[in-house]
XYZ file of C-alpha atoms in Angstrom:
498
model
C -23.570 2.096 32.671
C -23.978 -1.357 32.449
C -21.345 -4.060 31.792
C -20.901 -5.419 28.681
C -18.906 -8.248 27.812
C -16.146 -7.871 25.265
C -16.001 -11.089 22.858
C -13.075 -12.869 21.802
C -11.840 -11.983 19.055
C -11.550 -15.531 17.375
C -13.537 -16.435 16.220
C -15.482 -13.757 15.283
C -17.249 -11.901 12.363
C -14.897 -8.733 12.940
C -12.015 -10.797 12.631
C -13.437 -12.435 9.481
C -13.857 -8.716 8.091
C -10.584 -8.419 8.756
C -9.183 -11.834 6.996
C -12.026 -10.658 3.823
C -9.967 -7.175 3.938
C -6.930 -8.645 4.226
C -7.308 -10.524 0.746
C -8.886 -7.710 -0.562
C -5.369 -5.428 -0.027
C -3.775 -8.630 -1.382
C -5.247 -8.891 -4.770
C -5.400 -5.224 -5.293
C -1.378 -5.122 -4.755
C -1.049 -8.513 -7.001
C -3.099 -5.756 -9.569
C -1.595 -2.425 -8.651
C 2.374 -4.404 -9.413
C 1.825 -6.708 -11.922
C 3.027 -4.776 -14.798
C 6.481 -3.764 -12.731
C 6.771 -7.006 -12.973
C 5.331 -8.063 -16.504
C 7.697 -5.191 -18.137
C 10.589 -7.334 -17.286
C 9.804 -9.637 -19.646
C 7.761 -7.896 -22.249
C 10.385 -5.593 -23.139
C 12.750 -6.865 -25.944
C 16.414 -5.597 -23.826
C 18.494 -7.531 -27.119
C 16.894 -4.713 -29.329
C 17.376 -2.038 -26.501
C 20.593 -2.652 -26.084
C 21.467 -2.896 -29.842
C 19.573 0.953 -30.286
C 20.842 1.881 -27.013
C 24.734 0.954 -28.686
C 24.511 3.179 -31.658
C 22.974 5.967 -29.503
C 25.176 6.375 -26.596
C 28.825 5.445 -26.459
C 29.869 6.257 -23.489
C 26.978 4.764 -21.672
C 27.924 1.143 -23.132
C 31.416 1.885 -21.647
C 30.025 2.303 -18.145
C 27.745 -0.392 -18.349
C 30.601 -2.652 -19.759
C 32.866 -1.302 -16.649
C 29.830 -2.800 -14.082
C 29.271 -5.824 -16.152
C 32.276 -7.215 -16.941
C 34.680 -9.431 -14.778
C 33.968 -7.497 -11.707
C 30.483 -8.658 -11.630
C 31.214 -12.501 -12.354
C 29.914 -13.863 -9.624
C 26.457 -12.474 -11.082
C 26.373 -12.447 -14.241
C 26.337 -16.318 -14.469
C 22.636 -15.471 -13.618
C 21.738 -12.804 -15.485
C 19.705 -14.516 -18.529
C 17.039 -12.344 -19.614
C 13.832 -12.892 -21.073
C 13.455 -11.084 -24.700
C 9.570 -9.812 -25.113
C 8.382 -8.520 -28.027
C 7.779 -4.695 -26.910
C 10.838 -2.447 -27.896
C 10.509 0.220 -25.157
C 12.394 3.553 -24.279
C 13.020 3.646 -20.593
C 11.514 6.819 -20.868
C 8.575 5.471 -22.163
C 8.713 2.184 -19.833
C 8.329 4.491 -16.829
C 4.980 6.282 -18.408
C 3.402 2.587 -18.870
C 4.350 2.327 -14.745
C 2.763 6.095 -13.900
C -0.066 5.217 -15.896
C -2.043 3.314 -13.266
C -1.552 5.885 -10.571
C -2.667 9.022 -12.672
C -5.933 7.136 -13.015
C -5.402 5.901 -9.143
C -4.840 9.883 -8.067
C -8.097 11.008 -9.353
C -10.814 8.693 -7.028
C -9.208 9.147 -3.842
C -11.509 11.922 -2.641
C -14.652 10.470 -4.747
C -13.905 7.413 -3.068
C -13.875 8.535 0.476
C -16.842 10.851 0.321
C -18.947 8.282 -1.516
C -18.203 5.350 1.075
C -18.649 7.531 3.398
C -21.947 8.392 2.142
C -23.233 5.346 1.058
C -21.126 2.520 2.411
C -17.959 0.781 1.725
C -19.101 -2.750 0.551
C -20.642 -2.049 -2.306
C -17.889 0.644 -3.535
C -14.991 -2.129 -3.100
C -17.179 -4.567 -4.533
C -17.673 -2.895 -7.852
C -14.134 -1.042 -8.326
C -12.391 -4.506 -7.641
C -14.494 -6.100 -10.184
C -13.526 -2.882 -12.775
C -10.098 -3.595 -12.190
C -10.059 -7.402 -12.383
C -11.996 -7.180 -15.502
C -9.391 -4.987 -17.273
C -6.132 -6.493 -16.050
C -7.924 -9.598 -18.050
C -8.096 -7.352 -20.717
C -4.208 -5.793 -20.649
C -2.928 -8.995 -22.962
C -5.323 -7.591 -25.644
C -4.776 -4.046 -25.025
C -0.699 -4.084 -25.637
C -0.865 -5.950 -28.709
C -1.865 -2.850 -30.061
C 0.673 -0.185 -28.025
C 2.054 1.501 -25.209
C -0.877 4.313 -25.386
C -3.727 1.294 -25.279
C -2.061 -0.649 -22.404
C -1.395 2.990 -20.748
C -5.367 3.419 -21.329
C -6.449 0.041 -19.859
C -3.760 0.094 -17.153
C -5.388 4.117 -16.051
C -8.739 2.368 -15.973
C -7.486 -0.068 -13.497
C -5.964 2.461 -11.276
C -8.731 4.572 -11.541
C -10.803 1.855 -10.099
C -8.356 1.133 -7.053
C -8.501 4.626 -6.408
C -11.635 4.126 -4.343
C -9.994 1.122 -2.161
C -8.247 2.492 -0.088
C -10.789 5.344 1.508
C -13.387 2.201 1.361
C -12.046 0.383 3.639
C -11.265 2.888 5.766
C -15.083 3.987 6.231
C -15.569 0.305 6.664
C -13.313 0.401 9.687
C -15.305 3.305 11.533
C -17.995 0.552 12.051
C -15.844 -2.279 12.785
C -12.593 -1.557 14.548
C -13.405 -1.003 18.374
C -11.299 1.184 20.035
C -9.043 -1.836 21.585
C -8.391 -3.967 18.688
C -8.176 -1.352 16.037
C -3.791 -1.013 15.692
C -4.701 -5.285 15.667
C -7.833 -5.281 12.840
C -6.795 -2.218 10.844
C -2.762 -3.356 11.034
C -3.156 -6.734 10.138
C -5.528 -6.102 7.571
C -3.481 -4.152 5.794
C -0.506 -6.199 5.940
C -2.855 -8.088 2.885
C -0.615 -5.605 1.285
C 2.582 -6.761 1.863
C 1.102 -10.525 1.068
C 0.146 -9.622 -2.167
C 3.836 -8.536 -3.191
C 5.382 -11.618 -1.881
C 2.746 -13.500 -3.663
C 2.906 -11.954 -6.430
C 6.656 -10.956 -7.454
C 7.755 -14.714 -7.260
C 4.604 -16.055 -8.788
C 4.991 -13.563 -11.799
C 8.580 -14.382 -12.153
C 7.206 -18.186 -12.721
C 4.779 -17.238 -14.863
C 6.794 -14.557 -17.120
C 9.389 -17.305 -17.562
C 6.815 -20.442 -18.011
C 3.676 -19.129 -18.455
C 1.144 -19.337 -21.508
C 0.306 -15.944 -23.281
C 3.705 -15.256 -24.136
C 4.568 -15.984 -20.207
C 3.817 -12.422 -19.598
C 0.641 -12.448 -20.804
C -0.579 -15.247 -18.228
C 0.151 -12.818 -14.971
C -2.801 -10.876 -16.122
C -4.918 -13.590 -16.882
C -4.060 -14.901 -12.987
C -4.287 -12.615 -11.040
C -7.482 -10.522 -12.782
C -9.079 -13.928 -12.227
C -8.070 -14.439 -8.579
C -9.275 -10.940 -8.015
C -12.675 -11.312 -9.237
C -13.631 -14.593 -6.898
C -12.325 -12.293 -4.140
C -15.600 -9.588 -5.333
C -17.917 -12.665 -5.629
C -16.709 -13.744 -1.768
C -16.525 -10.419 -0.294
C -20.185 -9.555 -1.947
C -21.607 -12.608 0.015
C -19.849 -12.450 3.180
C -19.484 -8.575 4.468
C -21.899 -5.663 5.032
C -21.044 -2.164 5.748
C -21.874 -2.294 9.407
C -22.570 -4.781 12.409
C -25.838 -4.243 12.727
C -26.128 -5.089 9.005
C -24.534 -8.548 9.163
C -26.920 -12.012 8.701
C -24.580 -14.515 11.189
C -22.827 -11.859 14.002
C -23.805 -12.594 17.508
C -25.917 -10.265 19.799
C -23.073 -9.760 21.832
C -20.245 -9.227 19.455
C -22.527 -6.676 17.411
C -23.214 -4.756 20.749
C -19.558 -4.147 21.893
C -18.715 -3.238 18.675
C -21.353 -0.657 18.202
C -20.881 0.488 21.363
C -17.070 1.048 20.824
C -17.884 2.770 17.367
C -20.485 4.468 18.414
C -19.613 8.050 18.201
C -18.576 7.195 14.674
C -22.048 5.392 13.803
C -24.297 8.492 15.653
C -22.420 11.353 13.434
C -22.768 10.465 9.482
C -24.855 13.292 8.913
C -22.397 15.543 10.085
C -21.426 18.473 8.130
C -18.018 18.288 6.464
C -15.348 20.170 8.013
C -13.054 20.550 5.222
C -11.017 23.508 6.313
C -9.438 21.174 9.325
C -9.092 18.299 7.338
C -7.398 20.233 4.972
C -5.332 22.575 7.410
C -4.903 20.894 11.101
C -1.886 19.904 11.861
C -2.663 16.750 13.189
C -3.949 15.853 9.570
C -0.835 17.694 7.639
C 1.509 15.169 9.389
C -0.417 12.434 8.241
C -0.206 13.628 5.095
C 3.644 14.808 4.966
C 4.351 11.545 6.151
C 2.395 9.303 3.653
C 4.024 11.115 1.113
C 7.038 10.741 1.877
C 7.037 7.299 2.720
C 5.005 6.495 -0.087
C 8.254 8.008 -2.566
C 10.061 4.872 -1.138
C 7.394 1.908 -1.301
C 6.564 3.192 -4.861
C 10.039 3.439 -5.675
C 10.722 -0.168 -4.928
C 7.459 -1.283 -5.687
C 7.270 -0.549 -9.350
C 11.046 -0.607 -9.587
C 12.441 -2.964 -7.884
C 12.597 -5.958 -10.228
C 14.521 -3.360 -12.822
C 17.215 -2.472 -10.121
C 17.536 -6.075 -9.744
C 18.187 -6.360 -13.329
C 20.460 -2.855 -14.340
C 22.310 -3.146 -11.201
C 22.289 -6.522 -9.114
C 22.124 -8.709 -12.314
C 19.343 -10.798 -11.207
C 17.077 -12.693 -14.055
C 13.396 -12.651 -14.146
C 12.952 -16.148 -11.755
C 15.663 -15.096 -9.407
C 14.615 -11.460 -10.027
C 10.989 -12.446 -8.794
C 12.440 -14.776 -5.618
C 14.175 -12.043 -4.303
C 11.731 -9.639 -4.737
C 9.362 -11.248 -2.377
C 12.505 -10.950 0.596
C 11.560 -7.842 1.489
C 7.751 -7.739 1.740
C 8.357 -11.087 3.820
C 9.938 -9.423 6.671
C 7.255 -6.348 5.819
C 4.240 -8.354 6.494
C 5.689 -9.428 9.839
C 6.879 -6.030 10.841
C 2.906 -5.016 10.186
C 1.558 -7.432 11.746
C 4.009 -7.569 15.346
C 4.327 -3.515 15.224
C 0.145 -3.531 15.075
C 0.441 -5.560 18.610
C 3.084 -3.808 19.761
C 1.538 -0.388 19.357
C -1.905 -1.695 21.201
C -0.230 -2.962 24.249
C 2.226 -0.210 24.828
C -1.238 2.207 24.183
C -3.373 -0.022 26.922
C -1.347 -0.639 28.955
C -0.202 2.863 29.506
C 3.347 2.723 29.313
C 3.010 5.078 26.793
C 0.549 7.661 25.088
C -1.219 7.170 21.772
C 0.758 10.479 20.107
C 3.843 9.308 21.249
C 3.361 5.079 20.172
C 2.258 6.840 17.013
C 5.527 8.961 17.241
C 7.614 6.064 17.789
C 6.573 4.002 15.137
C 6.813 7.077 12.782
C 10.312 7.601 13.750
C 10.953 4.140 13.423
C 9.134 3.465 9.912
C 11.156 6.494 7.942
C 14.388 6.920 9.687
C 14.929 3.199 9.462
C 14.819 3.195 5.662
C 16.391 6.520 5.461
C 19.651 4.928 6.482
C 19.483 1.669 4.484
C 18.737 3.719 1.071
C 21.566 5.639 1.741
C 24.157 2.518 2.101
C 22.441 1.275 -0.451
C 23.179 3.855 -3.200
C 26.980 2.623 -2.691
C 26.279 -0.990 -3.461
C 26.953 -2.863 -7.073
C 26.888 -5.711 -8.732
C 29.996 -7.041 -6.950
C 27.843 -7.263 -3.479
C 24.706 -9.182 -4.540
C 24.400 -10.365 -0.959
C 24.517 -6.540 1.319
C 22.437 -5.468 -1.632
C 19.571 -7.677 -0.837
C 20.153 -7.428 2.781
C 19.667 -3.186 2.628
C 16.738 -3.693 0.454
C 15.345 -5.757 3.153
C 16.004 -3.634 5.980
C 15.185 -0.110 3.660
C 11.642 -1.858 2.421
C 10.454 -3.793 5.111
C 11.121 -0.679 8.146
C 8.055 1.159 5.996
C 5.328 -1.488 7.573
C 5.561 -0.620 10.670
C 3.632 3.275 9.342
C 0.712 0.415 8.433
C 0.493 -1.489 11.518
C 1.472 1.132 13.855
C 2.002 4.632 12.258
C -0.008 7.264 10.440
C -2.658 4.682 8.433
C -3.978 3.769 11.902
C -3.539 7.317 12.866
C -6.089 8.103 10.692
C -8.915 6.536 12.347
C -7.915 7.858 15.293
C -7.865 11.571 14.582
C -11.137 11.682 12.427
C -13.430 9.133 13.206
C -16.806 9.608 11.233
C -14.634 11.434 8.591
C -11.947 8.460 8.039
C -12.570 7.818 4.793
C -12.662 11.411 3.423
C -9.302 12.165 5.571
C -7.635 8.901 3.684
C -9.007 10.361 0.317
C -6.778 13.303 0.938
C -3.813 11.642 2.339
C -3.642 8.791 -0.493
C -4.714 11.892 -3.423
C -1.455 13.355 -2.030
C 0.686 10.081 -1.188
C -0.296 8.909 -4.890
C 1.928 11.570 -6.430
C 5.523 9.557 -5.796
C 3.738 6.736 -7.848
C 3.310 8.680 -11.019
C 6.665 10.821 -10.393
C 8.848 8.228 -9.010
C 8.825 5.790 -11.914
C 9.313 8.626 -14.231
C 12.163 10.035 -12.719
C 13.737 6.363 -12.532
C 13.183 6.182 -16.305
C 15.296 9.534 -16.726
C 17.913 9.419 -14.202
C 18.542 6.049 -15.276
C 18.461 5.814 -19.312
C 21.870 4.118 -19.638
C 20.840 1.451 -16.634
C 23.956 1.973 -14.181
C 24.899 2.296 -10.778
C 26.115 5.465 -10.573
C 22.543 6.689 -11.773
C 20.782 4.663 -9.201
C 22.499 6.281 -6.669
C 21.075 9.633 -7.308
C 17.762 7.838 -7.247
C 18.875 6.646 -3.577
C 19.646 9.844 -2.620
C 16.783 11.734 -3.806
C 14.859 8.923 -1.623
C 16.524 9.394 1.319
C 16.240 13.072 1.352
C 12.092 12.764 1.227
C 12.253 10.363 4.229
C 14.383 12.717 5.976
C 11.464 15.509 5.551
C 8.365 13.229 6.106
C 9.834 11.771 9.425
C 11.262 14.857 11.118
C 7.465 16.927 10.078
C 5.209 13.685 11.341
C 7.230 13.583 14.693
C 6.900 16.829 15.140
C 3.103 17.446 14.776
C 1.397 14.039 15.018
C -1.534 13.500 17.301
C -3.119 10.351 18.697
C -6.281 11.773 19.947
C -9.873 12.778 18.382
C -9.945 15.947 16.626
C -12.328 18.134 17.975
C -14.212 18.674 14.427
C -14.315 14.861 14.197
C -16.345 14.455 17.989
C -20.039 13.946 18.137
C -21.893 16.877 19.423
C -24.266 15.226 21.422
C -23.279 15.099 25.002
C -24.764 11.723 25.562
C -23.068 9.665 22.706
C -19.868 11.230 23.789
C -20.350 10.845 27.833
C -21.206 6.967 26.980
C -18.227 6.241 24.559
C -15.895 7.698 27.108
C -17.754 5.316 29.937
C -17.523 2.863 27.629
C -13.575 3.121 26.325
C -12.433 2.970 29.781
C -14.198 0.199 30.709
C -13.454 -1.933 27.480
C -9.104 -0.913 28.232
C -9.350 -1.801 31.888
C -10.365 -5.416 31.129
C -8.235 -5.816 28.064
């Protein structure tokens, strides 16, 4: 076969796909955690805690015990913000579930669609659904919690289809090589759009127009829809496709993806993505994970509050912390995993095995020392949510979401509609179970909630290590002999000159 040169990667079109994806995961986590952060402030706690008095006596005696001299050193912080929404915490942790019921049911439509059609124009249109009715969530709650529950299900049934999207995008533009690289740091947009928008939203909720809480909507739907305007005009759903990529760039990619671009007409096997092992351990695994980033991700400014006594702009500061350190475990576990992989020291099922170990048992421990901390250690507190949230990135940049591409190929997207169906679940159980376990807002009940957490990372690491696989499924391989004889030519190649 004849040489052909691999291009560098900057700059290149494929690495602007990647920076356009990149703010694409961004905005749609500034949209997907707004309202765990909005709730802070919308809810009137003054009227809560006056109902919450006359209700339950011996839950104002344990929250006295936590918030009285013992927690001095924090409570000359704790300040906050009365809204005008008078909330159950019951019924706070619906408003949170909302988005992900609607977010649960276009997984699968999602990935079989893009994967039909192409993901440009899917992520183009859902994104501009969801930016136009996060715009809309000021209006909606004016008139209740089952309105703002409606608008806020719209939104997440939007996102639904992100996710899978991009993924079908990434079977066209992710050579073999770069992929932990494109598809890692991509997705540590993610992580971005939590430290952009927890401390931003504190700002806002505190001196914002709209009631402060009001303006985070108005924000961040409008940020998201320039993103659909720019991605529209700058990104197509394959190489081949794209108005300013070079000869030679659009070449090696093809010919790197190529198995993946000769085998969209392929019949669907469902039974082995549903069944084979290799894909059950992705999904075990995103699950479980996926209890603990939805955990702290539509909770963590309320644990803050109940049991750190942190107000909203110090609340919002210190919520960023964590995805911080997240977005640079994504980003330096994505490298990591691609040089350990090509340069042989060690296979693709066991880097992927590593970093799986790595991304669940980390967290496992820090939850657990973390159920035993109050509002007397603000400081070991903030350090274990850290370590406990930031541990997860490496399954982005290095762990089952790349995995993904690599098992399935042509059938990425569909694959990802499963695993995300299934890793959606924590996000509309989690926040309910919070709002529970957790009605009289004390330590003791947040510990259970640690627990409970650690228990599910327990499960999802010990099944992933155990039956992960870093190769192409057989049901996922071209049947022509050709495409396959010159990929293989091809991979080899392209890893000996890396």
């Amino acid at each position: 076969m004849e040489s052909t040169k691999i291009p560098r990667l900057f700059p290149s079109i494929r690495l602007l796909m990647s920076i356009l994806i990149f703010l694409g995961y961004c905005f749609q986590y500034m949209l997907k955690i707004n309202m765990s952060i909005a709730i802070v402030c919308m809810v009137n706690n003054t009227a809560l805690g006056i109902l919450n008095y006359k209700n339950t006596t011996d839950a104002s005696q344990s929250t006295d015990l936590e918030s009285s001299d013992q927690c001095a050193s924090t409570i000359s912080h704790h300040k906050p913000i009365d809204g005008p929404f008078s909330w159950q915490k019951s019924t706070q942790g619906v408003i949170l579930s909302s988005y992900f019921y609607g977010y649960i049911l276009t997984q699968l439509p999602g990935g079989f669609i893009s994967y039909k059609l192409g993901g440009k124009n899917v992520l183009t249109i859902t994104m501009l659904i969801a930016s136009i009715f996060t715009l809309l969530i000021p209006l909606f709650a004016k008139f209740g919690a089952i309105p703002l529950m409606i608008c806020r299900f719209i939104v997440g049934l939007a996102h639904g289809a992100f996710w899978p999207s991009v993924s079908s995008l990434w079977i066209f533009w992710a050579p073999s090589p770069e992929r932990s690289r494109l598809v890692g740091s991509a997705s540590a947009g993610s992580w971005m759009g939590n430290i952009i928008a927890l401390p931003l939203g504190g700002y806002l909720c505190a001196n914002g127009f709209a009631g402060g809480w009001g303006s985070i909507f108005y924000v961040f739907g409008f940020i998201c829809f320039l993103w659909c305007v720019a991605f529209f005009f700058l990104t197509s759903d394959r190489p081949d496709h794209h108005r300013f990529i070079s000869d030679t760039e659009k070449e090696y990619i093809i010919h790197e993806t190529k198995s993946s671009q000769n085998n969209t007409n392929m019949k669907t096997p469902w039974k082995c993505i549903l069944f084979s092992k290799a894909c059950l351990a992705i999904y075990v695994a995103h699950f479980c994970s996926n209890w603990g980033i939805y955990l702290f991700l539509t909770q963590l400014p309320t644990f803050l509050k109940d049991v750190l006594k942190f107000d909203i702009k110090s609340n919002g500061l210190i919520s960023a912390v964590p995805y911080i350190a997240s977005s640079l475990l994504n980003l330096s576990s994505s490298i990591i995993s691609d040089k350990l992989v090509t340069s042989g020291k060690l296979s693709r099922t066991n880097t992927r095995r590593l970093f799986g170990f790595i991304g669940l048992f980390v967290p496992l421990v820090s939850v657990i020392a973390l159920s035993f901390v109050t509002c007397k250690q603000p400081t070991l507190g903030i350090i274990l949510l850290v370590i406990g949230i930031s541990f997860t990135a490496v399954l982005w940049g290095a762990g089952h979401l790349v995995n993904i591409n690599e098992i399935s190929g042509p059938f990425s997207g569909i694959v990802f509609g499963v695993s995300n169906t299934l890793a959606t679940i924590p996000g509309i159980v989690a926040p309910y179970v919070v709002g529970v376990l957790t009605k009289n807002e004390s330590q003791k009940e947040w510990q259970i909630v640690f627990i409970i957490c650690a228990v599910i990372f327990l499960i999802g690491g010990v099944f992933y290590c155990v039956f992960c696989d870093g190769q192409i499924q057989e049901w996922a391989k071209s049947k022509n002999p050709k495409v396959k004889k010159e990929n293989h030519e091809y991979d080899n190649e392209a890893i000996s000159k890396f």
